[in-house]
């Protein structure tokens, strides 16, 4: 089938970048990804997730295809298929590794809210780990701080995951580790902001 052929091609370094540049293919995959009850729903997302595994594709996919991030967000939020959600979250995790993509990912409507919800509502540890890993990457961009503070229960949910290593499960330990890293990074940026503000006040520039 077409999906089987594409899946083979996106696993090859020689062809994956070519496919990422093909508007017709990407647009078709995005449209099929939103067909939640189609048997091709998960197949399309599998291919999209594989495309994001290659660093040279991430910037291209985010900035060339304006619907790419909104589609992944919608699938991660609303797809009734756990595997479909997991692939969407894995794609977001891969994209958020690219520093140039972190702000666009975080500022996509309802993205941080969606990731926060997945910390509480997931069917597999794969969903949880991909969601918290994405938040960890997004937290490393100071321009995204406002997104973490305006989403209800975002920080509280991260704290809850950070405390989940008590049950001794390997997957829970990993999720907890990622959550703790996220909290440490957020704390670092908040401290930097507070220090900068204090210095401005001491130097007199805070009176302007």
mmCIF file of N, CA and C in Angstrom, residues 37-100:
data_model
loop_
_atom_site.group_PDB
_atom_site.id
_atom_site.type_symbol
_atom_site.label_atom_id
_atom_site.label_comp_id
_atom_site.label_asym_id
_atom_site.label_seq_id
_atom_site.Cartn_x
_atom_site.Cartn_y
_atom_site.Cartn_z
ATOM 1 N N UNK A 37 -11.305 8.086 12.960
ATOM 2 C CA UNK A 37 -11.891 6.740 12.915
ATOM 3 C C UNK A 37 -11.530 5.994 11.630
ATOM 4 N N UNK A 38 -10.581 6.547 10.901
ATOM 5 C CA UNK A 38 -10.100 5.864 9.697
ATOM 6 C C UNK A 38 -8.987 4.889 10.077
ATOM 7 N N UNK A 39 -8.921 3.721 9.417
ATOM 8 C CA UNK A 39 -7.832 2.780 9.694
ATOM 9 C C UNK A 39 -6.464 3.355 9.306
ATOM 10 N N UNK A 40 -6.482 4.437 8.515
ATOM 11 C CA UNK A 40 -5.228 5.062 8.091
ATOM 12 C C UNK A 40 -4.759 6.155 9.039
ATOM 13 N N UNK A 41 -5.568 6.464 10.041
ATOM 14 C CA UNK A 41 -5.255 7.525 11.003
ATOM 15 C C UNK A 41 -3.882 7.319 11.649
ATOM 16 N N UNK A 42 -3.676 6.163 12.245
ATOM 17 C CA UNK A 42 -2.414 5.886 12.935
ATOM 18 C C UNK A 42 -1.261 5.755 11.941
ATOM 19 N N UNK A 43 -1.536 5.203 10.759
ATOM 20 C CA UNK A 43 -0.474 5.039 9.753
ATOM 21 C C UNK A 43 0.082 6.390 9.326
ATOM 22 N N UNK A 44 -0.811 7.346 9.114
ATOM 23 C CA UNK A 44 -0.364 8.678 8.708
ATOM 24 C C UNK A 44 0.483 9.317 9.802
ATOM 25 N N UNK A 45 0.048 9.169 11.049
ATOM 26 C CA UNK A 45 0.795 9.749 12.164
ATOM 27 C C UNK A 45 2.141 9.066 12.366
ATOM 28 N N UNK A 46 2.191 7.770 12.109
ATOM 29 C CA UNK A 46 3.456 7.047 12.202
ATOM 30 C C UNK A 46 4.476 7.640 11.237
ATOM 31 N N UNK A 47 4.040 7.912 10.021
ATOM 32 C CA UNK A 47 4.927 8.483 8.998
ATOM 33 C C UNK A 47 5.366 9.892 9.401
ATOM 34 N N UNK A 48 4.429 10.712 9.872
ATOM 35 C CA UNK A 48 4.775 12.070 10.297
ATOM 36 C C UNK A 48 5.774 12.040 11.454
ATOM 37 N N UNK A 49 5.558 11.129 12.388
ATOM 38 C CA UNK A 49 6.477 11.023 13.530
ATOM 39 C C UNK A 49 7.874 10.630 13.067
ATOM 40 N N UNK A 50 7.957 9.709 12.114
ATOM 41 C CA UNK A 50 9.264 9.295 11.596
ATOM 42 C C UNK A 50 9.960 10.453 10.883
ATOM 43 N N UNK A 51 9.207 11.305 10.206
ATOM 44 C CA UNK A 51 9.801 12.455 9.527
ATOM 45 C C UNK A 51 10.473 13.387 10.530
ATOM 46 N N UNK A 52 9.897 13.512 11.727
ATOM 47 C CA UNK A 52 10.457 14.422 12.725
ATOM 48 C C UNK A 52 11.675 13.845 13.440
ATOM 49 N N UNK A 53 11.963 12.586 13.217
ATOM 50 C CA UNK A 53 13.129 11.973 13.857
ATOM 51 C C UNK A 53 14.435 12.508 13.289
ATOM 52 N N UNK A 54 14.376 13.098 12.098
ATOM 53 C CA UNK A 54 15.577 13.598 11.440
ATOM 54 C C UNK A 54 15.693 15.102 11.667
ATOM 55 N N UNK A 55 16.727 15.565 12.377
ATOM 56 C CA UNK A 55 16.856 16.975 12.761
ATOM 57 C C UNK A 55 16.729 17.958 11.604
ATOM 58 N N UNK A 56 17.196 17.561 10.410
ATOM 59 C CA UNK A 56 17.150 18.488 9.288
ATOM 60 C C UNK A 56 15.732 18.766 8.810
ATOM 61 N N UNK A 57 14.786 17.949 9.249
ATOM 62 C CA UNK A 57 13.389 18.131 8.822
ATOM 63 C C UNK A 57 12.580 19.028 9.759
ATOM 64 N N UNK A 58 12.998 19.142 11.009
ATOM 65 C CA UNK A 58 12.145 19.768 12.024
ATOM 66 C C UNK A 58 11.794 21.211 11.698
ATOM 67 N N UNK A 59 12.798 22.038 11.441
ATOM 68 C CA UNK A 59 12.546 23.447 11.128
ATOM 69 C C UNK A 59 11.665 23.566 9.886
ATOM 70 N N UNK A 60 11.963 22.764 8.891
ATOM 71 C CA UNK A 60 11.199 22.786 7.639
ATOM 72 C C UNK A 60 9.732 22.459 7.884
ATOM 73 N N UNK A 61 9.457 21.395 8.610
ATOM 74 C CA UNK A 61 8.076 20.968 8.844
ATOM 75 C C UNK A 61 7.285 22.010 9.633
ATOM 76 N N UNK A 62 7.920 22.641 10.613
ATOM 77 C CA UNK A 62 7.228 23.622 11.452
ATOM 78 C C UNK A 62 6.947 24.916 10.710
ATOM 79 N N UNK A 63 7.921 25.388 9.947
ATOM 80 C CA UNK A 63 7.795 26.717 9.334
ATOM 81 C C UNK A 63 7.220 26.692 7.914
ATOM 82 N N UNK A 64 7.302 25.557 7.246
ATOM 83 C CA UNK A 64 6.734 25.478 5.895
ATOM 84 C C UNK A 64 5.258 25.108 5.924
ATOM 85 N N UNK A 65 4.896 24.203 6.829
ATOM 86 C CA UNK A 65 3.509 23.718 6.881
ATOM 87 C C UNK A 65 2.828 24.293 8.128
ATOM 88 N N UNK A 66 2.061 25.354 7.939
ATOM 89 C CA UNK A 66 1.475 26.081 9.061
ATOM 90 C C UNK A 66 0.452 25.252 9.844
ATOM 91 N N UNK A 67 -0.071 24.220 9.216
ATOM 92 C CA UNK A 67 -1.057 23.373 9.920
ATOM 93 C C UNK A 67 -0.399 22.202 10.644
ATOM 94 N N UNK A 68 0.913 22.057 10.517
ATOM 95 C CA UNK A 68 1.588 20.894 11.073
ATOM 96 C C UNK A 68 1.418 20.823 12.595
ATOM 97 N N UNK A 69 1.744 21.893 13.281
ATOM 98 C CA UNK A 69 1.632 21.895 14.745
ATOM 99 C C UNK A 69 0.187 21.843 15.229
ATOM 100 N N UNK A 70 -0.730 22.628 14.637
ATOM 101 C CA UNK A 70 -2.129 22.527 15.064
ATOM 102 C C UNK A 70 -2.714 21.123 14.893
ATOM 103 N N UNK A 71 -2.324 20.420 13.836
ATOM 104 C CA UNK A 71 -2.831 19.058 13.631
ATOM 105 C C UNK A 71 -2.298 18.128 14.716
ATOM 106 N N UNK A 72 -1.009 18.219 15.006
ATOM 107 C CA UNK A 72 -0.440 17.369 16.062
ATOM 108 C C UNK A 72 -1.098 17.666 17.404
ATOM 109 N N UNK A 73 -1.361 18.947 17.668
ATOM 110 C CA UNK A 73 -2.023 19.322 18.923
ATOM 111 C C UNK A 73 -3.425 18.742 18.997
ATOM 112 N N UNK A 74 -4.161 18.827 17.890
ATOM 113 C CA UNK A 74 -5.531 18.316 17.878
ATOM 114 C C UNK A 74 -5.564 16.801 18.069
ATOM 115 N N UNK A 75 -4.637 16.111 17.425
ATOM 116 C CA UNK A 75 -4.580 14.656 17.580
ATOM 117 C C UNK A 75 -4.207 14.284 19.016
ATOM 118 N N UNK A 76 -3.178 14.937 19.551
ATOM 119 C CA UNK A 76 -2.738 14.643 20.912
ATOM 120 C C UNK A 76 -3.833 14.924 21.936
ATOM 121 N N UNK A 77 -4.696 15.877 21.621
ATOM 122 C CA UNK A 77 -5.783 16.240 22.542
ATOM 123 C C UNK A 77 -7.012 15.364 22.386
ATOM 124 N N UNK A 78 -7.407 15.132 21.130
ATOM 125 C CA UNK A 78 -8.749 14.609 20.877
ATOM 126 C C UNK A 78 -8.845 13.220 20.252
ATOM 127 N N UNK A 79 -7.738 12.689 19.748
ATOM 128 C CA UNK A 79 -7.838 11.371 19.110
ATOM 129 C C UNK A 79 -8.250 10.311 20.129
ATOM 130 N N UNK A 80 -9.217 9.462 19.782
ATOM 131 C CA UNK A 80 -9.625 8.382 20.690
ATOM 132 C C UNK A 80 -8.653 7.200 20.652
ATOM 133 N N UNK A 81 -7.687 7.264 19.734
ATOM 134 C CA UNK A 81 -6.736 6.173 19.561
ATOM 135 C C UNK A 81 -5.451 6.473 20.333
ATOM 136 N N UNK A 82 -5.131 5.649 21.316
ATOM 137 C CA UNK A 82 -3.955 5.876 22.158
ATOM 138 C C UNK A 82 -2.667 5.866 21.345
ATOM 139 N N UNK A 83 -2.590 4.983 20.344
ATOM 140 C CA UNK A 83 -1.387 4.928 19.519
ATOM 141 C C UNK A 83 -1.256 6.187 18.680
ATOM 142 N N UNK A 84 -2.374 6.673 18.170
ATOM 143 C CA UNK A 84 -2.354 7.916 17.403
ATOM 144 C C UNK A 84 -1.873 9.075 18.253
ATOM 145 N N UNK A 85 -2.383 9.164 19.478
ATOM 146 C CA UNK A 85 -1.942 10.227 20.391
ATOM 147 C C UNK A 85 -0.448 10.099 20.698
ATOM 148 N N UNK A 86 -0.006 8.866 20.910
ATOM 149 C CA UNK A 86 1.409 8.659 21.246
ATOM 150 C C UNK A 86 2.324 9.105 20.116
ATOM 151 N N UNK A 87 1.952 8.782 18.878
ATOM 152 C CA UNK A 87 2.781 9.209 17.749
ATOM 153 C C UNK A 87 2.786 10.726 17.605
ATOM 154 N N UNK A 88 1.634 11.358 17.846
ATOM 155 C CA UNK A 88 1.570 12.822 17.777
ATOM 156 C C UNK A 88 2.465 13.438 18.844
ATOM 157 N N UNK A 89 2.430 12.884 20.052
ATOM 158 C CA UNK A 89 3.260 13.392 21.142
ATOM 159 C C UNK A 89 4.744 13.141 20.876
ATOM 160 N N UNK A 90 5.071 11.992 20.298
ATOM 161 C CA UNK A 90 6.469 11.712 19.949
ATOM 162 C C UNK A 90 6.978 12.692 18.897
ATOM 163 N N UNK A 91 6.113 13.040 17.940
ATOM 164 C CA UNK A 91 6.489 14.017 16.927
ATOM 165 C C UNK A 91 6.756 15.374 17.573
ATOM 166 N N UNK A 92 5.902 15.765 18.506
ATOM 167 C CA UNK A 92 6.105 17.034 19.220
ATOM 168 C C UNK A 92 7.396 17.005 20.035
ATOM 169 N N UNK A 93 7.670 15.871 20.652
ATOM 170 C CA UNK A 93 8.916 15.735 21.406
ATOM 171 C C UNK A 93 10.124 15.930 20.494
ATOM 172 N N UNK A 94 10.095 15.293 19.326
ATOM 173 C CA UNK A 94 11.202 15.425 18.381
ATOM 174 C C UNK A 94 11.358 16.870 17.898
ATOM 175 N N UNK A 95 10.245 17.511 17.588
ATOM 176 C CA UNK A 95 10.293 18.888 17.098
ATOM 177 C C UNK A 95 10.837 19.832 18.169
ATOM 178 N N UNK A 96 10.476 19.581 19.426
ATOM 179 C CA UNK A 96 10.888 20.478 20.502
ATOM 180 C C UNK A 96 12.371 20.368 20.835
ATOM 181 N N UNK A 97 13.037 19.365 20.302
ATOM 182 C CA UNK A 97 14.489 19.259 20.482
ATOM 183 C C UNK A 97 15.190 20.376 19.708
ATOM 184 N N UNK A 98 14.626 20.758 18.568
ATOM 185 C CA UNK A 98 15.172 21.844 17.742
ATOM 186 C C UNK A 98 14.880 23.175 18.427
ATOM 187 N N UNK A 99 15.919 23.907 18.790
ATOM 188 C CA UNK A 99 15.725 25.154 19.533
ATOM 189 C C UNK A 99 14.905 26.182 18.753
ATOM 190 N N UNK A 100 14.992 26.164 17.428
ATOM 191 C CA UNK A 100 14.241 27.130 16.629
ATOM 192 C C UNK A 100 12.749 26.818 16.597
#
